[in-house]
Amino acid sequence: FSRLYPSVSERLLGSIELLFQIGGAYENRLLSLRGSGFRSYVRFVGSVLCLRCTLGSADRECAYVSSWTSPPCGDLAIVLLVLGQAVAVAVAVVARRRSWLRAL
């Protein structure tokens, strides 16, 4: 669909809007995402889905998330890997400083 009708596809599927309506007269837009904001939101939702499904959720959407190597888990796996390495470095630095202080 997006290859055949790119402009229509962009209008229908290329944005996310979050708004609320009170009664029939008052409407307020909370969030409107297009372009890179839209892609970032989709990646974030995929990461949340990955986390929920790999921790044991039984939702129907988990059929698309079989393991940490599935496509929705790519960003989350990288973030967790970098975070784990940063924690390991911080622990090593703190341990080294404590041993240095004890030597004084």
CSV table of N, CA and C in Angstrom, one decimal:
chain,number,residue,atom,x,y,z
A,1,PHE,N,0.8,-1.2,0.0
A,1,PHE,CA,0.0,0.0,0.0
A,1,PHE,C,0.9,1.3,0.0
A,2,SER,N,1.9,1.2,0.8
A,2,SER,CA,2.8,2.5,0.9
A,2,SER,C,3.6,2.7,-0.3
A,3,ARG,N,3.9,1.6,-1.1
A,3,ARG,CA,4.6,1.8,-2.3
A,3,ARG,C,3.7,2.3,-3.5
A,4,LEU,N,2.5,1.8,-3.5
A,4,LEU,CA,1.5,2.3,-4.5
A,4,LEU,C,1.0,3.7,-4.3
A,5,TYR,N,0.7,4.0,-3.0
A,5,TYR,CA,0.1,5.3,-2.7
A,5,TYR,C,0.9,5.9,-1.5
A,6,PRO,N,2.1,6.5,-1.8
A,6,PRO,CA,2.9,7.0,-0.7
A,6,PRO,C,2.3,8.2,0.0
A,7,SER,N,1.6,9.1,-0.7
A,7,SER,CA,1.1,10.3,0.0
A,7,SER,C,-0.1,9.9,0.9
A,8,VAL,N,-1.0,9.0,0.4
A,8,VAL,CA,-2.1,8.6,1.2
A,8,VAL,C,-1.6,7.8,2.4
A,9,SER,N,-0.7,6.9,2.1
A,9,SER,CA,-0.1,6.1,3.2
A,9,SER,C,0.5,7.0,4.3
A,10,GLU,N,1.2,8.0,3.9
A,10,GLU,CA,1.7,8.9,4.9
A,10,GLU,C,0.7,9.6,5.8
A,11,ARG,N,-0.4,10.0,5.1
A,11,ARG,CA,-1.5,10.6,5.9
A,11,ARG,C,-2.2,9.7,6.8
A,12,LEU,N,-2.4,8.4,6.4
A,12,LEU,CA,-3.1,7.4,7.2
A,12,LEU,C,-2.3,6.8,8.3
A,13,LEU,N,-1.0,6.4,7.9
A,13,LEU,CA,-0.2,5.6,8.8
A,13,LEU,C,1.1,6.3,9.3
A,14,GLY,N,1.3,7.5,8.9
A,14,GLY,CA,2.6,8.1,9.2
A,14,GLY,C,2.6,9.1,10.4
A,15,SER,N,1.6,9.0,11.2
A,15,SER,CA,1.5,9.9,12.4
A,15,SER,C,0.8,9.2,13.6
A,16,ILE,N,1.1,9.7,14.7
A,16,ILE,CA,0.4,9.3,16.0
A,16,ILE,C,0.0,10.5,16.6
A,17,GLU,N,-1.3,10.5,17.0
A,17,GLU,CA,-1.9,11.7,17.7
A,17,GLU,C,-2.6,11.2,18.9
A,18,LEU,N,-2.3,11.8,20.1
A,18,LEU,CA,-3.0,11.5,21.3
A,18,LEU,C,-3.8,12.7,21.7
A,19,LEU,N,-5.1,12.6,21.8
A,19,LEU,CA,-5.9,13.8,22.2
A,19,LEU,C,-7.0,13.3,23.1
A,20,PHE,N,-7.6,14.2,23.8
A,20,PHE,CA,-8.8,13.9,24.6
A,20,PHE,C,-9.9,14.9,24.3
A,21,GLN,N,-11.1,14.4,24.5
A,21,GLN,CA,-12.3,15.2,24.2
A,21,GLN,C,-13.2,15.2,25.4
A,22,ILE,N,-13.6,16.3,25.8
A,22,ILE,CA,-14.6,16.4,26.9
A,22,ILE,C,-15.9,16.9,26.3
A,23,GLY,N,-16.9,16.1,26.3
A,23,GLY,CA,-18.2,16.5,25.7
A,23,GLY,C,-18.0,16.6,24.2
A,24,GLY,N,-18.8,17.4,23.6
A,24,GLY,CA,-18.8,17.6,22.2
A,24,GLY,C,-18.1,18.8,21.7
A,25,ALA,N,-17.6,19.7,22.7
A,25,ALA,CA,-17.1,21.0,22.3
A,25,ALA,C,-15.6,21.1,22.6
A,26,TYR,N,-15.1,20.4,23.6
A,26,TYR,CA,-13.7,20.7,24.0
A,26,TYR,C,-12.8,19.6,23.6
A,27,GLU,N,-11.7,19.9,22.9
A,27,GLU,CA,-10.8,18.9,22.4
A,27,GLU,C,-9.4,19.4,22.6
A,28,ASN,N,-8.5,18.7,23.2
A,28,ASN,CA,-7.1,19.1,23.4
A,28,ASN,C,-6.1,18.0,22.9
A,29,ARG,N,-5.2,18.5,22.1
A,29,ARG,CA,-4.2,17.5,21.6
A,29,ARG,C,-3.0,17.5,22.6
A,30,LEU,N,-2.7,16.3,23.1
A,30,LEU,CA,-1.6,16.0,24.0
A,30,LEU,C,-0.3,15.7,23.3
A,31,LEU,N,-0.4,15.0,22.2
A,31,LEU,CA,0.8,14.6,21.5
A,31,LEU,C,0.5,14.4,20.0
A,32,SER,N,1.5,14.8,19.2
A,32,SER,CA,1.4,14.6,17.8
A,32,SER,C,2.7,14.3,17.2
A,33,LEU,N,2.9,13.1,16.7
A,33,LEU,CA,4.2,12.7,16.2
A,33,LEU,C,4.2,12.4,14.8
A,34,ARG,N,5.2,12.8,14.1
A,34,ARG,CA,5.4,12.5,12.6
A,34,ARG,C,6.9,12.4,12.4
A,35,GLY,N,7.3,11.7,11.4
A,35,GLY,CA,8.7,11.6,11.0
A,35,GLY,C,9.5,10.8,12.0
A,36,SER,N,10.6,11.5,12.5
A,36,SER,CA,11.5,10.8,13.4
A,36,SER,C,10.9,10.5,14.8
A,37,GLY,N,10.0,11.4,15.2
A,37,GLY,CA,9.3,11.2,16.5
A,37,GLY,C,8.4,10.0,16.4
A,38,PHE,N,7.7,9.8,15.2
A,38,PHE,CA,6.9,8.6,15.0
A,38,PHE,C,7.7,7.4,15.1
A,39,ARG,N,8.9,7.4,14.4
A,39,ARG,CA,9.7,6.2,14.4
A,39,ARG,C,10.3,5.9,15.8
A,40,SER,N,10.6,6.9,16.5
A,40,SER,CA,11.1,6.7,17.9
A,40,SER,C,10.0,6.1,18.8
A,41,TYR,N,8.8,6.6,18.6
A,41,TYR,CA,7.7,6.1,19.4
A,41,TYR,C,7.5,4.6,19.1
A,42,VAL,N,7.5,4.2,17.8
A,42,VAL,CA,7.3,2.8,17.4
A,42,VAL,C,8.4,2.0,18.0
A,43,ARG,N,9.7,2.4,17.9
A,43,ARG,CA,10.8,1.7,18.5
A,43,ARG,C,10.6,1.5,20.0
A,44,PHE,N,10.1,2.6,20.7
A,44,PHE,CA,9.9,2.5,22.2
A,44,PHE,C,8.8,1.5,22.5
A,45,VAL,N,7.7,1.5,21.7
A,45,VAL,CA,6.6,0.5,21.9
A,45,VAL,C,7.1,-0.9,21.7
A,46,GLY,N,8.0,-1.1,20.7
A,46,GLY,CA,8.5,-2.4,20.4
A,46,GLY,C,9.4,-2.9,21.5
A,47,SER,N,10.2,-2.0,22.2
A,47,SER,CA,11.0,-2.3,23.3
A,47,SER,C,10.2,-2.7,24.5
A,48,VAL,N,9.1,-2.0,24.7
A,48,VAL,CA,8.2,-2.3,25.9
A,48,VAL,C,7.6,-3.7,25.6
A,49,LEU,N,7.1,-4.0,24.4
A,49,LEU,CA,6.6,-5.3,24.0
A,49,LEU,C,7.6,-6.4,24.3
A,50,CYS,N,8.8,-6.1,23.9
A,50,CYS,CA,9.9,-7.1,24.0
A,50,CYS,C,10.1,-7.4,25.5
A,51,LEU,N,10.2,-6.4,26.3
A,51,LEU,CA,10.4,-6.6,27.7
A,51,LEU,C,9.2,-7.4,28.4
A,52,ARG,N,8.0,-7.0,28.1
A,52,ARG,CA,6.9,-7.7,28.6
A,52,ARG,C,6.8,-9.2,28.2
A,53,CYS,N,7.1,-9.4,26.9
A,53,CYS,CA,7.0,-10.8,26.4
A,53,CYS,C,8.1,-11.7,26.9
A,54,THR,N,9.3,-11.2,27.0
A,54,THR,CA,10.4,-12.0,27.4
A,54,THR,C,10.4,-12.2,28.9
A,55,LEU,N,9.6,-11.4,29.7
A,55,LEU,CA,9.5,-11.6,31.1
A,55,LEU,C,8.3,-12.5,31.4
A,56,GLY,N,7.6,-13.0,30.4
A,56,GLY,CA,6.6,-14.1,30.6
A,56,GLY,C,5.1,-13.7,30.4
A,57,SER,N,4.9,-12.6,29.7
A,57,SER,CA,3.5,-12.2,29.4
A,57,SER,C,2.8,-13.2,28.5
A,58,ALA,N,1.6,-13.4,28.6
A,58,ALA,CA,0.9,-14.3,27.7
A,58,ALA,C,0.0,-13.6,26.7
A,59,ASP,N,0.3,-12.3,26.4
A,59,ASP,CA,-0.5,-11.6,25.4
A,59,ASP,C,-0.4,-12.1,24.0
A,60,ARG,N,-1.4,-11.9,23.2
A,60,ARG,CA,-1.3,-12.4,21.8
A,60,ARG,C,-0.2,-11.8,21.0
A,61,GLU,N,0.2,-10.5,21.3
A,61,GLU,CA,1.2,-9.9,20.6
A,61,GLU,C,2.6,-10.6,20.8
A,62,CYS,N,2.7,-11.4,21.8
A,62,CYS,CA,4.0,-12.0,22.1
A,62,CYS,C,4.3,-13.1,21.1
A,63,ALA,N,3.4,-13.4,20.2
A,63,ALA,CA,3.7,-14.4,19.1
A,63,ALA,C,4.7,-13.8,18.2
A,64,TYR,N,4.9,-12.5,18.2
A,64,TYR,CA,5.9,-11.9,17.3
A,64,TYR,C,7.2,-11.7,18.0
A,65,VAL,N,7.3,-12.0,19.3
A,65,VAL,CA,8.5,-11.8,20.0
A,65,VAL,C,8.9,-13.1,20.6
A,66,SER,N,9.7,-13.9,19.9
A,66,SER,CA,10.0,-15.2,20.4
A,66,SER,C,11.2,-15.2,21.3
A,67,SER,N,12.2,-14.3,21.1
A,67,SER,CA,13.3,-14.3,22.0
A,67,SER,C,14.0,-12.9,22.0
A,68,TRP,N,15.1,-12.7,22.7
A,68,TRP,CA,15.8,-11.4,22.7
A,68,TRP,C,16.4,-11.1,21.3
A,69,THR,N,16.4,-12.0,20.4
A,69,THR,CA,17.0,-11.7,19.1
A,69,THR,C,15.9,-11.4,18.1
A,70,SER,N,14.7,-11.3,18.4
A,70,SER,CA,13.6,-11.0,17.5
A,70,SER,C,13.7,-9.5,17.2
A,71,PRO,N,13.1,-9.1,16.1
A,71,PRO,CA,13.3,-7.6,15.6
A,71,PRO,C,12.8,-6.6,16.7
A,72,PRO,N,11.7,-6.8,17.4
A,72,PRO,CA,11.3,-5.7,18.3
A,72,PRO,C,12.3,-5.5,19.5
A,73,CYS,N,13.1,-6.6,19.7
A,73,CYS,CA,14.0,-6.5,20.9
A,73,CYS,C,15.4,-5.9,20.5
A,74,GLY,N,15.6,-5.5,19.3
A,74,GLY,CA,16.9,-5.1,18.9
A,74,GLY,C,17.4,-3.9,19.7
A,75,ASP,N,16.6,-2.8,19.8
A,75,ASP,CA,17.0,-1.6,20.5
A,75,ASP,C,17.2,-1.9,22.0
A,76,LEU,N,16.3,-2.6,22.6
A,76,LEU,CA,16.3,-2.9,24.0
A,76,LEU,C,17.5,-3.8,24.4
A,77,ALA,N,17.9,-4.8,23.5
A,77,ALA,CA,19.0,-5.6,23.8
A,77,ALA,C,20.3,-4.8,23.8
A,78,ILE,N,20.4,-3.8,22.8
A,78,ILE,CA,21.6,-3.0,22.8
A,78,ILE,C,21.7,-2.1,24.0
A,79,VAL,N,20.6,-1.5,24.4
A,79,VAL,CA,20.5,-0.6,25.6
A,79,VAL,C,20.9,-1.4,26.8
A,80,LEU,N,20.4,-2.6,27.0
A,80,LEU,CA,20.7,-3.4,28.2
A,80,LEU,C,22.2,-3.8,28.2
A,81,LEU,N,22.7,-4.1,27.0
A,81,LEU,CA,24.1,-4.5,26.9
A,81,LEU,C,25.0,-3.3,27.3
A,82,VAL,N,24.8,-2.1,26.7
A,82,VAL,CA,25.6,-1.0,27.1
A,82,VAL,C,25.4,-0.6,28.5
A,83,LEU,N,24.2,-0.7,29.1
A,83,LEU,CA,24.0,-0.4,30.5
A,83,LEU,C,24.7,-1.4,31.4
A,84,GLY,N,24.7,-2.6,31.0
A,84,GLY,CA,25.5,-3.6,31.8
A,84,GLY,C,27.0,-3.4,31.8
A,85,GLN,N,27.5,-3.0,30.6
A,85,GLN,CA,28.9,-2.6,30.5
A,85,GLN,C,29.2,-1.4,31.4
A,86,ALA,N,28.4,-0.4,31.4
A,86,ALA,CA,28.6,0.8,32.1
A,86,ALA,C,28.6,0.5,33.6
A,87,VAL,N,27.7,-0.4,34.1
A,87,VAL,CA,27.6,-0.8,35.5
A,87,VAL,C,28.9,-1.5,35.9
A,88,ALA,N,29.4,-2.4,35.0
A,88,ALA,CA,30.6,-3.1,35.3
A,88,ALA,C,31.8,-2.2,35.4
A,89,VAL,N,31.9,-1.2,34.5
A,89,VAL,CA,33.0,-0.3,34.6
A,89,VAL,C,32.9,0.6,35.9
A,90,ALA,N,31.7,1.0,36.2
A,90,ALA,CA,31.5,1.8,37.5
A,90,ALA,C,31.9,1.0,38.7
A,91,VAL,N,31.5,-0.3,38.7
A,91,VAL,CA,31.9,-1.1,39.9
A,91,VAL,C,33.4,-1.3,40.0
A,92,ALA,N,34.0,-1.5,38.8
A,92,ALA,CA,35.5,-1.6,38.8
A,92,ALA,C,36.2,-0.4,39.3
A,93,VAL,N,35.7,0.8,38.8
A,93,VAL,CA,36.3,2.0,39.3
A,93,VAL,C,36.1,2.3,40.8
A,94,VAL,N,34.9,2.0,41.3
A,94,VAL,CA,34.7,2.2,42.7
A,94,VAL,C,35.6,1.2,43.5
A,95,ALA,N,35.7,-0.1,43.1
A,95,ALA,CA,36.5,-1.0,43.8
A,95,ALA,C,38.0,-0.6,43.8
A,96,ARG,N,38.4,-0.1,42.7
A,96,ARG,CA,39.8,0.3,42.6
A,96,ARG,C,40.1,1.5,43.5
A,97,ARG,N,39.1,2.5,43.5
A,97,ARG,CA,39.3,3.6,44.4
A,97,ARG,C,39.3,3.2,45.9
A,98,ARG,N,38.5,2.3,46.2
A,98,ARG,CA,38.5,1.9,47.6
A,98,ARG,C,39.7,1.2,48.0
A,99,SER,N,40.3,0.4,47.1
A,99,SER,CA,41.6,-0.3,47.4
A,99,SER,C,42.7,0.7,47.5
A,100,TRP,N,42.6,1.7,46.7
A,100,TRP,CA,43.7,2.8,46.7
A,100,TRP,C,43.6,3.6,48.0
A,101,LEU,N,42.4,3.9,48.4
A,101,LEU,CA,42.2,4.6,49.7
A,101,LEU,C,42.7,3.8,50.9
A,102,ARG,N,42.5,2.5,50.9
A,102,ARG,CA,42.9,1.6,52.0
A,102,ARG,C,44.5,1.6,52.0
A,103,ALA,N,45.1,1.7,50.9
A,103,ALA,CA,46.6,1.6,50.8
A,103,ALA,C,47.2,2.9,51.5
A,104,LEU,N,46.5,4.0,51.6
A,104,LEU,CA,47.0,5.2,52.2
A,104,LEU,C,47.0,5.0,53.7
